[in-house]
Amino acid sequence: MIDIEKIRNNLEKTINKIETRGQSYKNEINKIFNLDLEIRILKTKNQKLEETRNKQSKQIGELLKNKKNDQIKKIKDDMIILKEKIIKNNLKIVDLEDKIYELQLVIPNIPHFSVPQGNDETNNQEVRKWGKIIKKNTKPHWEIAEKLNIIDFSKATKLSGTRFIMYKNKGALLVRALMNFMIDSHLKNGYSEFLPPLIINKENLFGTGQLPKFKDDLFQLNNEQYLIPTAEVPLTNIYRNEIINFSELPIKMCAYTPCFRSEVGSAGRDTRGIIRLHQFNKVELVQIVDPEKSYDALEELTKNAELILQKLDIPYRVINLCSGDIGFSAAKTYDLELWLPSQMCYREVSSCSNCEDFQARRMETRVSQDNKKVVPHTLNGSGLAIDRVVAAILENFYVEEDNVVNIPIILQPYMNNLKTI
């Protein structure tokens, strides 16, 4: 949630910075500025009214001593009128604050100064590459999976419809192996493991920024509950409406969960294979940190995710997303993109984002530091999207003449010491 102080103190700068995302929120920000000004005027009026009431209360004390009852009645009548004015102003303040809150919910985060400006992915900046890519087209992963009998696409469609898959045999083992390997790797880097609920209350989706903007991307169960789109939501919201002791920072959490997204905006895209699914598997990383250290934490979290790809020997690159491509809640995002030989391009496998204080303000999360309440920064990133890693393993390590996929060495102990699928 955008900090009102930034609007109050840097109105034009805030408007201009958010507009680098490619969409104007000038009207909403100006409304917040004017509503906030109205609130401050009302609070100043109430302060003066309270001062007058306090003076009148003291006058009554003096008059009681002198038994001037006729004057006391008049002052008490005046005090009742003042109290009614204060109550009326306070009700109006609450109404104005509610209006500001509704406007804040639809305004995205302010991009960090290091985010390149641009309208779409063509303006993203490559930060680094790792690994040797295969520069020839290979069989697509879905063909390899069907030949090896490790994914059943038709039965999944029969059970649930399009954009669902069913792993079986060594495919199911591969997913379980990747999950365990990823979690083990992150535990070594200081993360604590969680297994959160897959159904989440709507307040939590408001907290991390999925609601109200991305309601159509969610699977809604009823008026209050949704299937999680990512473990970022339950993990980050563990601390919703709570005060954290500063000594607990940084808080580093990881979790494996299935994730659920409707993919309403992806009609016709990646209709084959396991790149874009309604239900997919992911290991998520979340950090809650000291605001002064959040950009160091972003570099660390990104490298934690990169390490998984390096250990698996999967080629990838790191992209600094431009202002028009970063997510709603993010101030800065690095995308990790792995190499898919069949498509001769890199595809996203993780988005590592620093949300600064945006989510913490929406969740009303605070940190107690030196008898003060500080708003922490939150970060999140996939570590990694398992199904896309499966696709990369199938395509990068497929040996067509033998019709096998070589299993990365680091993964073999998790695969009952199998060397191939």
PDB file of C-alpha atoms in Angstrom, residues 21 109-112 115 191 208 210 230 232 236 261 282 284-289 293-303 305 318-322 325-336 348-359 377-383:
ATOM      1  CA  ARG A  21       4.574   1.639 -15.143  1.00  0.00           C
ATOM      2  CA  ASN A 109       3.956   0.116  -5.727  1.00  0.00           C
ATOM      3  CA  ILE A 110       6.430   2.848  -6.674  1.00  0.00           C
ATOM      4  CA  PRO A 111       9.293   1.435  -8.813  1.00  0.00           C
ATOM      5  CA  HIS A 112      12.783   1.628  -7.281  1.00  0.00           C
ATOM      6  CA  VAL A 115      14.367  -0.225 -12.239  1.00  0.00           C
ATOM      7  CA  TYR A 191      15.236 -20.555   5.558  1.00  0.00           C
ATOM      8  CA  THR A 208      -0.128  -9.191  -0.419  1.00  0.00           C
ATOM      9  CA  GLN A 210      -3.585 -10.064  -5.289  1.00  0.00           C
ATOM     10  CA  THR A 230       1.338 -18.884  -4.574  1.00  0.00           C
ATOM     11  CA  GLU A 232       3.834 -16.103  -0.923  1.00  0.00           C
ATOM     12  CA  THR A 236       3.832 -13.353   4.181  1.00  0.00           C
ATOM     13  CA  ARG A 261      -4.296 -19.769 -11.162  1.00  0.00           C
ATOM     14  CA  LYS A 282       6.307 -24.450  -6.662  1.00  0.00           C
ATOM     15  CA  GLU A 284       8.431 -20.294  -2.610  1.00  0.00           C
ATOM     16  CA  LEU A 285      10.875 -18.072  -0.711  1.00  0.00           C
ATOM     17  CA  VAL A 286       9.745 -15.195   1.510  1.00  0.00           C
ATOM     18  CA  GLN A 287      11.777 -12.789   3.606  1.00  0.00           C
ATOM     19  CA  ILE A 288      10.728 -10.075   6.069  1.00  0.00           C
ATOM     20  CA  VAL A 289      13.659  -7.776   6.728  1.00  0.00           C
ATOM     21  CA  LYS A 293      18.873  -4.141   4.259  1.00  0.00           C
ATOM     22  CA  SER A 294      16.118  -5.128   1.833  1.00  0.00           C
ATOM     23  CA  TYR A 295      18.082  -4.604  -1.382  1.00  0.00           C
ATOM     24  CA  ASP A 296      20.943  -6.717  -0.063  1.00  0.00           C
ATOM     25  CA  ALA A 297      18.259  -9.287   0.790  1.00  0.00           C
ATOM     26  CA  LEU A 298      16.931  -9.135  -2.787  1.00  0.00           C
ATOM     27  CA  GLU A 299      20.370  -9.987  -4.163  1.00  0.00           C
ATOM     28  CA  GLU A 300      20.677 -12.830  -1.644  1.00  0.00           C
ATOM     29  CA  LEU A 301      17.218 -14.248  -2.367  1.00  0.00           C
ATOM     30  CA  THR A 302      17.871 -14.118  -6.127  1.00  0.00           C
ATOM     31  CA  LYS A 303      21.158 -15.976  -5.695  1.00  0.00           C
ATOM     32  CA  ALA A 305      17.070 -19.272  -6.430  1.00  0.00           C
ATOM     33  CA  VAL A 318      18.776 -13.014 -14.883  1.00  0.00           C
ATOM     34  CA  ILE A 319      16.605 -10.118 -16.075  1.00  0.00           C
ATOM     35  CA  ASN A 320      15.993  -6.772 -14.343  1.00  0.00           C
ATOM     36  CA  LEU A 321      12.345  -6.076 -15.178  1.00  0.00           C
ATOM     37  CA  CYS A 322      11.443  -2.626 -16.464  1.00  0.00           C
ATOM     38  CA  ASP A 325       6.704  -5.180 -16.543  1.00  0.00           C
ATOM     39  CA  ILE A 326       7.124  -5.437 -12.767  1.00  0.00           C
ATOM     40  CA  GLY A 327       4.279  -6.832 -10.687  1.00  0.00           C
ATOM     41  CA  PHE A 328       1.680  -4.762  -8.864  1.00  0.00           C
ATOM     42  CA  SER A 329       3.237  -5.115  -5.393  1.00  0.00           C
ATOM     43  CA  ALA A 330       6.896  -5.050  -6.435  1.00  0.00           C
ATOM     44  CA  ALA A 331       9.304  -2.133  -6.262  1.00  0.00           C
ATOM     45  CA  LYS A 332      11.979  -4.139  -8.111  1.00  0.00           C
ATOM     46  CA  THR A 333      12.021  -7.617  -9.667  1.00  0.00           C
ATOM     47  CA  TYR A 334      14.637  -9.943 -11.064  1.00  0.00           C
ATOM     48  CA  ASP A 335      13.275 -12.698 -13.306  1.00  0.00           C
ATOM     49  CA  LEU A 336      15.223 -15.938 -13.682  1.00  0.00           C
ATOM     50  CA  GLU A 348      10.651 -17.500 -16.700  1.00  0.00           C
ATOM     51  CA  VAL A 349      11.089 -19.896 -13.798  1.00  0.00           C
ATOM     52  CA  SER A 350      11.232 -17.403 -10.932  1.00  0.00           C
ATOM     53  CA  SER A 351      10.399 -13.777 -10.133  1.00  0.00           C
ATOM     54  CA  CYS A 352      12.357 -12.428  -7.170  1.00  0.00           C
ATOM     55  CA  SER A 353      10.858  -9.197  -5.878  1.00  0.00           C
ATOM     56  CA  ASN A 354      11.440  -6.587  -3.203  1.00  0.00           C
ATOM     57  CA  CYS A 355       8.038  -5.163  -2.252  1.00  0.00           C
ATOM     58  CA  GLU A 356       9.633  -2.716   0.214  1.00  0.00           C
ATOM     59  CA  ASP A 357       6.945  -1.612   2.739  1.00  0.00           C
ATOM     60  CA  PHE A 358       4.030  -1.991   0.279  1.00  0.00           C
ATOM     61  CA  GLN A 359       2.709  -5.344   1.527  1.00  0.00           C
ATOM     62  CA  HIS A 377      10.161  -4.711   3.967  1.00  0.00           C
ATOM     63  CA  THR A 378       8.922  -7.971   2.436  1.00  0.00           C
ATOM     64  CA  LEU A 379      10.495  -9.990  -0.374  1.00  0.00           C
ATOM     65  CA  ASN A 380       9.418 -13.086  -2.257  1.00  0.00           C
ATOM     66  CA  GLY A 381      10.553 -15.300  -5.096  1.00  0.00           C
ATOM     67  CA  SER A 382      10.076 -18.744  -6.554  1.00  0.00           C
ATOM     68  CA  GLY A 383      12.769 -21.137  -5.593  1.00  0.00           C
TER      69      GLY A 383
END
